[in-house]
Coordinates of C-alpha atoms in Angstrom, one line a residue:
X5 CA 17.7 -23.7 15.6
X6 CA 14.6 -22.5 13.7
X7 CA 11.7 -24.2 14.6
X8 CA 10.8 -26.9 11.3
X9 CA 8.1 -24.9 9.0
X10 CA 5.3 -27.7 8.0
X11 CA 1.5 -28.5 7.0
X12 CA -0.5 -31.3 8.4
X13 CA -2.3 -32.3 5.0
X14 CA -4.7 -34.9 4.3
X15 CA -1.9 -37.1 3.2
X16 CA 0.3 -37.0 6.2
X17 CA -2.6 -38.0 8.5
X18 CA -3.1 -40.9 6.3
X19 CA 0.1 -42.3 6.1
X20 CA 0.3 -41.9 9.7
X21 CA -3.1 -43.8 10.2
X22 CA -1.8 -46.4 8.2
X23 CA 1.7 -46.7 9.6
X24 CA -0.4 -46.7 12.6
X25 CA -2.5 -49.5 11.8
X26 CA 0.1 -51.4 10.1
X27 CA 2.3 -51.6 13.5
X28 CA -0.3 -52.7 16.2
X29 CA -1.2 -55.3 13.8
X30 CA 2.2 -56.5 14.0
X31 CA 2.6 -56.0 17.4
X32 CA -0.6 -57.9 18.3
X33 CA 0.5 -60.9 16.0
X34 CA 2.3 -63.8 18.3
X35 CA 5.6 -64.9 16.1
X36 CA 7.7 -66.9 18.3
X37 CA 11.4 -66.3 18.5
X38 CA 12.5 -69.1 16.1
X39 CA 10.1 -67.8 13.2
X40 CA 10.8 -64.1 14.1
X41 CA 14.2 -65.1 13.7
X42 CA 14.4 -66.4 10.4
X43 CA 12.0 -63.4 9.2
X44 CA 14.3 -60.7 10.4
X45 CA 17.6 -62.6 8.1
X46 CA 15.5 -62.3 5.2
X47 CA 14.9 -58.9 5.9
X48 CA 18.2 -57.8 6.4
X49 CA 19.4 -59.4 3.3
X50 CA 16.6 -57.5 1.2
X51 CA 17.5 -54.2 3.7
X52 CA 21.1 -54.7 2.9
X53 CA 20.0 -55.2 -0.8
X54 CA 18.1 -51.8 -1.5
X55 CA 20.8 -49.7 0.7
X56 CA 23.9 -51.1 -2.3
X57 CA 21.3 -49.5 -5.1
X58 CA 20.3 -46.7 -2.4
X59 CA 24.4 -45.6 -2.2
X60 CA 25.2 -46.4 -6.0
X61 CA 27.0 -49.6 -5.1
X62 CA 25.2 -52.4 -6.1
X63 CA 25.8 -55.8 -4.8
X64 CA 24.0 -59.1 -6.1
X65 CA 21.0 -60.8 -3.7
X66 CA 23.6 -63.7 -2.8
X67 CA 26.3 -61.1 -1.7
X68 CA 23.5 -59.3 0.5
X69 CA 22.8 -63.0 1.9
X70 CA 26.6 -63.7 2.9
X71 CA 26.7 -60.1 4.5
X72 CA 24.0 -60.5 6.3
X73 CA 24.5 -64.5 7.9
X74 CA 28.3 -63.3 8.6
X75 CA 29.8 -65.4 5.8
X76 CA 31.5 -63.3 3.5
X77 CA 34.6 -64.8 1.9
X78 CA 38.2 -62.9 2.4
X79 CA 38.2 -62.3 -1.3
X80 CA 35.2 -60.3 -0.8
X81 CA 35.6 -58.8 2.6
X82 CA 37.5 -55.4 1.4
X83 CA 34.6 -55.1 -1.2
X84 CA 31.9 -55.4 0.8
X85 CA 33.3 -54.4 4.1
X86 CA 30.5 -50.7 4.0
X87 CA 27.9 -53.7 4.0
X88 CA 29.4 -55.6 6.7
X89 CA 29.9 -52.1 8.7
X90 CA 26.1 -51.2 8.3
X91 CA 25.3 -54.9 9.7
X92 CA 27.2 -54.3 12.7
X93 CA 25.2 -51.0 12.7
X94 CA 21.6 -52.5 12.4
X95 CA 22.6 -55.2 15.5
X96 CA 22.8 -51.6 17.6
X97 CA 19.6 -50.8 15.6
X98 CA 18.1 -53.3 17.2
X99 CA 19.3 -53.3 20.9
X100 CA 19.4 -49.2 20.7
X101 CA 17.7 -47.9 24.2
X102 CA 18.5 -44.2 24.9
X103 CA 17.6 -44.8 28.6
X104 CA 20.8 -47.5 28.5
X105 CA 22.9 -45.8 25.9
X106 CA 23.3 -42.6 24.5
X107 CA 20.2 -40.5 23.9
X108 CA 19.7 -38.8 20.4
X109 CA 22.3 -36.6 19.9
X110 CA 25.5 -35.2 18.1
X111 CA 27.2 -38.0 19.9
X112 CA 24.7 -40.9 18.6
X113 CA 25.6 -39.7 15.3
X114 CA 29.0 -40.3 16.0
X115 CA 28.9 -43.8 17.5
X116 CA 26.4 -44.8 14.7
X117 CA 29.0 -43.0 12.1
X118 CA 32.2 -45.0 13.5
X119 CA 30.5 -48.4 13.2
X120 CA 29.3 -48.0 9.4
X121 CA 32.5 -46.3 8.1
X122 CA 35.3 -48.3 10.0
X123 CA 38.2 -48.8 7.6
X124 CA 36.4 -47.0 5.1
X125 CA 37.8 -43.7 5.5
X126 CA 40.9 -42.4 7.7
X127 CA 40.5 -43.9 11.6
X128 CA 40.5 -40.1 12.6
X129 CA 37.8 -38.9 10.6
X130 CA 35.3 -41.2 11.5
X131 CA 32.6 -40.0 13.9
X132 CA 34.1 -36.8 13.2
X133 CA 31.5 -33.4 12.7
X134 CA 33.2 -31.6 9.6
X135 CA 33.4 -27.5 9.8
X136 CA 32.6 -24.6 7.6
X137 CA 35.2 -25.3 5.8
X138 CA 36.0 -28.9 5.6
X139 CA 34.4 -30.8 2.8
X140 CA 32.6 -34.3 3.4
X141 CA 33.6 -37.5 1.7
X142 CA 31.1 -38.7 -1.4
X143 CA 32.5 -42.1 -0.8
X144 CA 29.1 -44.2 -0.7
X145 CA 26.5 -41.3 -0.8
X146 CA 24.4 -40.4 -3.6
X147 CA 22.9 -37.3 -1.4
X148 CA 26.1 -35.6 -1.4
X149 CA 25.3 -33.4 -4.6
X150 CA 21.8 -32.6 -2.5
X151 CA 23.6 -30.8 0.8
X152 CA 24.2 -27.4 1.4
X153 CA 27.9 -26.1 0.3
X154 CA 28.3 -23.7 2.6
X155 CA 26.6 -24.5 6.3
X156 CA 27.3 -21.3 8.2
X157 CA 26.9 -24.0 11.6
X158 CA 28.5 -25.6 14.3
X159 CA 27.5 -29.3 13.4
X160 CA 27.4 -30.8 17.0
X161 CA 25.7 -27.7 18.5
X162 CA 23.4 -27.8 15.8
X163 CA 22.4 -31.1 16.0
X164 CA 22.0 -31.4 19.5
X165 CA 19.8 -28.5 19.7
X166 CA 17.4 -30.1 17.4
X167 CA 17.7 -33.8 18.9
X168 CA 16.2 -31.3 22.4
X169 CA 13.5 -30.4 20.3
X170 CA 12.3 -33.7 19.3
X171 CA 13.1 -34.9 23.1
X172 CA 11.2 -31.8 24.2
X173 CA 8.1 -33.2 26.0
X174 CA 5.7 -29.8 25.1
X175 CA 6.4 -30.9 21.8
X176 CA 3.3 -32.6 20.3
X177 CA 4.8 -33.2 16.7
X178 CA 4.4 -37.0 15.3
X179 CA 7.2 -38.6 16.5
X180 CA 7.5 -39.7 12.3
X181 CA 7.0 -36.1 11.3
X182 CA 10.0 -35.4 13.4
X183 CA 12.2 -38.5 11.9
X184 CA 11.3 -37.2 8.7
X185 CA 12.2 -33.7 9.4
X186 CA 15.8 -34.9 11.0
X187 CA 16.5 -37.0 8.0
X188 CA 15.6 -33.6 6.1
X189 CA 18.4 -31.6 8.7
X190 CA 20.9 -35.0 8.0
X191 CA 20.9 -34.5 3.7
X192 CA 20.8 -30.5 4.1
X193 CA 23.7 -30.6 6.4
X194 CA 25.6 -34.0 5.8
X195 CA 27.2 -33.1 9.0
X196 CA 30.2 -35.6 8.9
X197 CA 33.2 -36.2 7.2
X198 CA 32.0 -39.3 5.8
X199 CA 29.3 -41.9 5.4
X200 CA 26.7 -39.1 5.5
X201 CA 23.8 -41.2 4.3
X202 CA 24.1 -44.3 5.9
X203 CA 24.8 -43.3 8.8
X204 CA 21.0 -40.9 8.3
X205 CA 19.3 -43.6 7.6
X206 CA 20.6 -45.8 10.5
X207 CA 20.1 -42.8 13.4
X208 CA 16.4 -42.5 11.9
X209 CA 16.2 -46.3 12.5
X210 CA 17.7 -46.3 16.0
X211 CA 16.0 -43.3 17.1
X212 CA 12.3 -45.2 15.5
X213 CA 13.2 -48.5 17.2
X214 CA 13.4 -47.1 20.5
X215 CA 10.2 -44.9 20.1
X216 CA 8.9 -48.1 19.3
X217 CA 7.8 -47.2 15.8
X218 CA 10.5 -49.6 14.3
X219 CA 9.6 -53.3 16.0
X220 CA 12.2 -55.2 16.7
X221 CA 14.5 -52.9 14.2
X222 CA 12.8 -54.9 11.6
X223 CA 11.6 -52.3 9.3
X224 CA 13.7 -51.6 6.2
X225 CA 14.6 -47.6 5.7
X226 CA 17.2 -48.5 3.1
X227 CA 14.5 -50.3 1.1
X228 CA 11.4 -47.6 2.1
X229 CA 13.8 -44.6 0.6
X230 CA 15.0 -46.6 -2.1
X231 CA 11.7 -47.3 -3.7
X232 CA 11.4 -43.7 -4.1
X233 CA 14.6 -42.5 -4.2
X234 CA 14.3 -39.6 -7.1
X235 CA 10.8 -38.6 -6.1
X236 CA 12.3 -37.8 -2.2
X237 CA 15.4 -35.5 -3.5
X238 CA 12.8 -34.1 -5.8
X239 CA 10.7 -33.4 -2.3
X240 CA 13.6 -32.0 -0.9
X241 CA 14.5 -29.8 -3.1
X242 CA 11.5 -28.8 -3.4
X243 CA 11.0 -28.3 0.4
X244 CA 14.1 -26.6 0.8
X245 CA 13.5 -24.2 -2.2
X246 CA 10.1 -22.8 -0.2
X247 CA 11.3 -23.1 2.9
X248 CA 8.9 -25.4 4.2
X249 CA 9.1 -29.0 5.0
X250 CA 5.9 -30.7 4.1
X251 CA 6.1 -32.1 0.8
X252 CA 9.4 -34.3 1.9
X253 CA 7.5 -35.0 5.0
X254 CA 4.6 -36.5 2.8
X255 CA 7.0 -38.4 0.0
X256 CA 8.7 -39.8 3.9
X257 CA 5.6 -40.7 5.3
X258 CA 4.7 -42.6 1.8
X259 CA 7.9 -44.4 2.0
X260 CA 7.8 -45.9 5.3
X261 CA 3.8 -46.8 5.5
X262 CA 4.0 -48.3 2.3
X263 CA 7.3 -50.8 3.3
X264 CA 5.1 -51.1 7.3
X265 CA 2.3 -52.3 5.2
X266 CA 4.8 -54.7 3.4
X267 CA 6.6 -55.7 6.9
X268 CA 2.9 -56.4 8.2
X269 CA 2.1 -58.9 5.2
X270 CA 5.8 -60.6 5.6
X271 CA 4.7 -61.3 9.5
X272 CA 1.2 -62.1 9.3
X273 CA 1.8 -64.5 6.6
X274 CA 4.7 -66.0 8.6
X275 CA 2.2 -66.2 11.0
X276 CA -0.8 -67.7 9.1
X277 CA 1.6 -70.4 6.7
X278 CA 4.4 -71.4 9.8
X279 CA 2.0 -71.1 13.1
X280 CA -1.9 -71.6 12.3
X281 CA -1.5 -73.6 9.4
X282 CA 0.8 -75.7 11.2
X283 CA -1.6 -76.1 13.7
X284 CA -4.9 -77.4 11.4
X285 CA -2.5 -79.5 9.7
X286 CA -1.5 -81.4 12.7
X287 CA -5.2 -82.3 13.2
X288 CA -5.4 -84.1 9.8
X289 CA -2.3 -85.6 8.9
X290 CA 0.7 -87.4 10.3
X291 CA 4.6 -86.0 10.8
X292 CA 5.6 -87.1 7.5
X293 CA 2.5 -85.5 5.4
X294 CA 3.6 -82.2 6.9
X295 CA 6.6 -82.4 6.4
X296 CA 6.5 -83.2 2.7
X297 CA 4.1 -80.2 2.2
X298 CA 6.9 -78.1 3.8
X299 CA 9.3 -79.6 1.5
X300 CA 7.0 -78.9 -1.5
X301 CA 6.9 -75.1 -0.7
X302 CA 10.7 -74.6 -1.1
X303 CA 11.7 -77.5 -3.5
X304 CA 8.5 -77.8 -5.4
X305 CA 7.9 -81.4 -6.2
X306 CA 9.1 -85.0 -5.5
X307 CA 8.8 -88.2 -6.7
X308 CA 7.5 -91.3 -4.8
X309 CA 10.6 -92.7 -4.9
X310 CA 11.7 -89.9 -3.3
X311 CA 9.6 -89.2 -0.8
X312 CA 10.0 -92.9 0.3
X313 CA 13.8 -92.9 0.8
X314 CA 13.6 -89.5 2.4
X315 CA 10.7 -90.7 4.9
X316 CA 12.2 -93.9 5.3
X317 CA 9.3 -95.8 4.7
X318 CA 7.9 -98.9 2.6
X319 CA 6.9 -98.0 -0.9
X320 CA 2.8 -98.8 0.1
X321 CA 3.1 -96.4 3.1
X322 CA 4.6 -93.4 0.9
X323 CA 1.6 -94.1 -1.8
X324 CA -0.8 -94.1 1.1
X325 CA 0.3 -90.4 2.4
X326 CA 0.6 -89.4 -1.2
X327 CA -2.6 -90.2 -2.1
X328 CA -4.6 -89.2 1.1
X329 CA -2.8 -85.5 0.8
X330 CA -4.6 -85.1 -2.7
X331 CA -7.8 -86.2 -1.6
X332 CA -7.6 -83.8 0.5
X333 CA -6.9 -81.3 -2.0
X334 CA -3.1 -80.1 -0.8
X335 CA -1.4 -81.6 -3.6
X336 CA -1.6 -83.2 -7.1
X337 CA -0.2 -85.3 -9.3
X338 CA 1.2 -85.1 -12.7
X339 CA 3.8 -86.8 -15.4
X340 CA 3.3 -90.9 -15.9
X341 CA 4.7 -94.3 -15.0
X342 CA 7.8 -93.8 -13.5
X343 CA 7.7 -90.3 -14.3
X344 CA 5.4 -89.4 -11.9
X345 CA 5.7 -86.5 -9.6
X346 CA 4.0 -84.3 -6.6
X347 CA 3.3 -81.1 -6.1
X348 CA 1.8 -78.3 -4.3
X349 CA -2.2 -78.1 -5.5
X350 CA -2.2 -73.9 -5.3
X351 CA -6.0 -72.6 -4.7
X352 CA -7.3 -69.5 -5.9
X353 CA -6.1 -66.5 -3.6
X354 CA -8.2 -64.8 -1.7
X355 CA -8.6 -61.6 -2.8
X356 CA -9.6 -60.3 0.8
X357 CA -6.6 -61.8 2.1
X358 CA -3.8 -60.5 -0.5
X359 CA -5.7 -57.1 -1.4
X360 CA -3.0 -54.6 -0.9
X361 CA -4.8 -51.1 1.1
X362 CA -3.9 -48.8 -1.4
X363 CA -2.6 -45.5 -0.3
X364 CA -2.6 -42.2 -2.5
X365 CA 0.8 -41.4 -3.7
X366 CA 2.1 -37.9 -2.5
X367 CA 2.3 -35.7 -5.3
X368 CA 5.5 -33.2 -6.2
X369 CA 3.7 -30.8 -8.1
X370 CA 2.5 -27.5 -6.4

C-alpha cells in the first residue's frame, strides 16, 4: 500500500480543534440514561433520514421514525428493509469494541457489509470482496459512478494492509485524517459486491466510536456527508486527479465538525431544558405547574378547562397555577371568555447561547 499523500493546512487543524472542542464538551455534559436515550432515537431517525437522500432512496421523516423504533408495517418491510438493515448495523455501531470483536480489517468490512445488505442482494455475495474482474452492485449507491473501473488489487489484502497502517502505533496521523482517508480508499475501490457506501460510512462510524471520537455512536455520518454531498465527490475527484488527498480530507473534516457542533447543541440543550431547568423549576412551582409547561413545549397551548380535567383539580386551583405561572413570566394568555387559552411566554434568545461558531468552509478551487 502506498503511503496516503496529504497537507496539514490551516483548515484541517481547525476542524480538528473544533471537532475537538465540540466532543469533550459533550463528554463532560452529565445526560442520564433516560434523556440520552430518547436523544439518540431522534437521532437515528434524522441519521436514517439523510442516508435515504444520501443513497438516492428517499424515504419520508415518519418512515425514518418507524425504522428506527422497530415498527415498520409488513406492507413496508420489503421497501424499507436497507433501512431496517443499516439499524441493525448502527446497534453494532454502538457496542463496536475491537479489543472484544474484530479489529479494523477486511473482515470488519465484511461483518458490517452482511448486516446492511441481508436480503438485499444474493446470500452469497454479501460480505463478499469482489475481483478484478467482477463488477459491484449500484443497488443503493450513488458513489458507484465515482470508483475506479479497473482496481489492479487484491481487495482483502489491500484493505487489511491499510487498516495496519492506521493501527500502526508509529503512526502519528489524526485518527480523523485517517477515517477520512479510508473512506477516500472505500469510494476509490468500492471493494464489495454490494452495498459499497453504506457499508463505508458504517465502518468509518464503528472504527470512530471505538476510538472514541463517535460518543456513544451518536454522531450522524449519513447526515455529516449528506449536507455536502456534491462538494465531497467534487473533493475526490479532485484529490484523486492530483494524487493527493488533502482537499477531501478538508471537505471530510468540514462535514463531521460541523454535524459534532450540531450533536453538541442537541445534548447541551437536552441538558439545559430536561436537567437544570428541571431543577430551578422545582424550587418555584408545584408538580402540576411543571408539568403543564412540559405539555406546552410539545402541544402548545391549553385551555383552563383543560388543564383542570387533565390535573384533576377544582376549577379555582387550575386558575391559581395558571395565573401564578404568568406572573412569573413562563406563560401567557390570550383569546376571551370561554375562549381563552395558555401558552408558552417565549423570551428573546440569547444570542451568546444560540450563536453558532462559525467555521470556514473548505474551498474546491486550486
Amino acid at each position: 500500500m502506498k503511503t496516503p499523500t496529504f497537507t496539514i493546512t490551516n483548515l484541517i487543524s481547525d476542524y480538528l480543534i473544533r471537532y475537538e472542542v465540540s466532543l469533550e464538551r459533550i463528554k463532560s455534559t452529565p445526560l442520564p440514561h433516560t434523556h440520552r436515550e430518547e436523544l439518540e432515537g431522534d437521532l437515528l431517525t434524522d441519521d436514517i433520514y439523510n442516508l435515504s437522500e444520501l443513497i438516492g432512496d428517499r424515504i419520508a421523516l415518519h418512515q425514518a421514525e418507524q425504522v428506527q423504533e422497530g415498527k415498520v408495517m409488513p406492507s413496508a418491510r420489503k421497501r424499507l428493509i436497507i433501512f431496517t438493515n443499516y439499524r441493525s448495523a448502527m446497534e453494532f455501531v454502538k457496542s463496536y469494541n475491537q479489543n472484544q470483536f474484530i479489529p479494523p480489517s477486511s473482515e470488519l468490512l465484511s461483518h458490517i457489509n452482511k448486516l446492511i445488505i441481508n436480503k438485499v442482494i444474493e446470500e452469497w455475495e454479501a460480505g463478499k470482496m469482489r475481483t478484478f474482474s467482477d463488477k459491484p452492485n449500484e443497488i443503493y449507491d450513488t458513489w458507484y459512478k465515482y470508483r475506479d473501473f479497473y482496481p489492479d488489487k487484491n481487495m482483502s489484502a489491500y484493505f487489511d494492509e491499510f487498516f495496519r497502517w492506521m493501527q500502526d502505533r508509529s503512526n502519528k496521523t489524526h485518527k480523523l485524517i485517517q477515517l477520512a482517508v479510508l473512506l477516500f480508499e472505500l469510494i476509490d475501490k468500492a471493494p464489495l459486491y454490494g452495498g459499497n457506501q453504506i457499508t463505508s460510512i458504517a465502518t468509518v462510524a464503528a472504527i470512530a466510536k471505538d476510538a472514541g471520537y463517535n460518543p456513544e455512536g451518536m454522531l450522524s455520518y449519513s447526515k455529516a456527508i449528506n449536507f455536502i454531498a456534491e462538494d465531497l465527490m467534487s473533493a475526490f475527484k479532485m484529490s484523486r486527479s492530483k494524487r493527493d488527498q488533502t482537499i477531501f480530507i478538508e471537505a471530510f473534516l468540514y462535514a463531521v465538525s460541523l454535524e459534532m457542533l450540531n450533536l453538541e447543541h442537541k445534548y447541551t440543550d437536552t441538558f439545559q431544558n430536561k436537567i437544570k431547568k428541571q431543577g430551578k423549576l422545582k424550587e418555584k412551582f408545584n408538580t402540576r405547574q411543571i408539568k403543564i409547561l412540559e405539555y406546552l413545549e410539545n402541544v402548545g397551548k391549553i385551555t383552563r378547562q383543560e388543564y383542570t380535567k387533565m390535573m384533576r383539580v377544582s376549577f379555582m386551583t387550575s386558575y391559581r397555577d395558571l395565573q401564578e405561572l404568568i406572573k412569573e413570566g413562563f406563560i401567557k394568555s390570550g383569546g376571551v371568555g370561554r375562549g381563552t387559552y395558555y401558552s408558552l411566554k417565549r423570551s428573546a434568545k440569547n444570542a451568546e447561547d444560540k450563536a453558532e461558531q462559525r467555521l470556514e468552509v473548505f474551498g474546491t478551487e486550486s
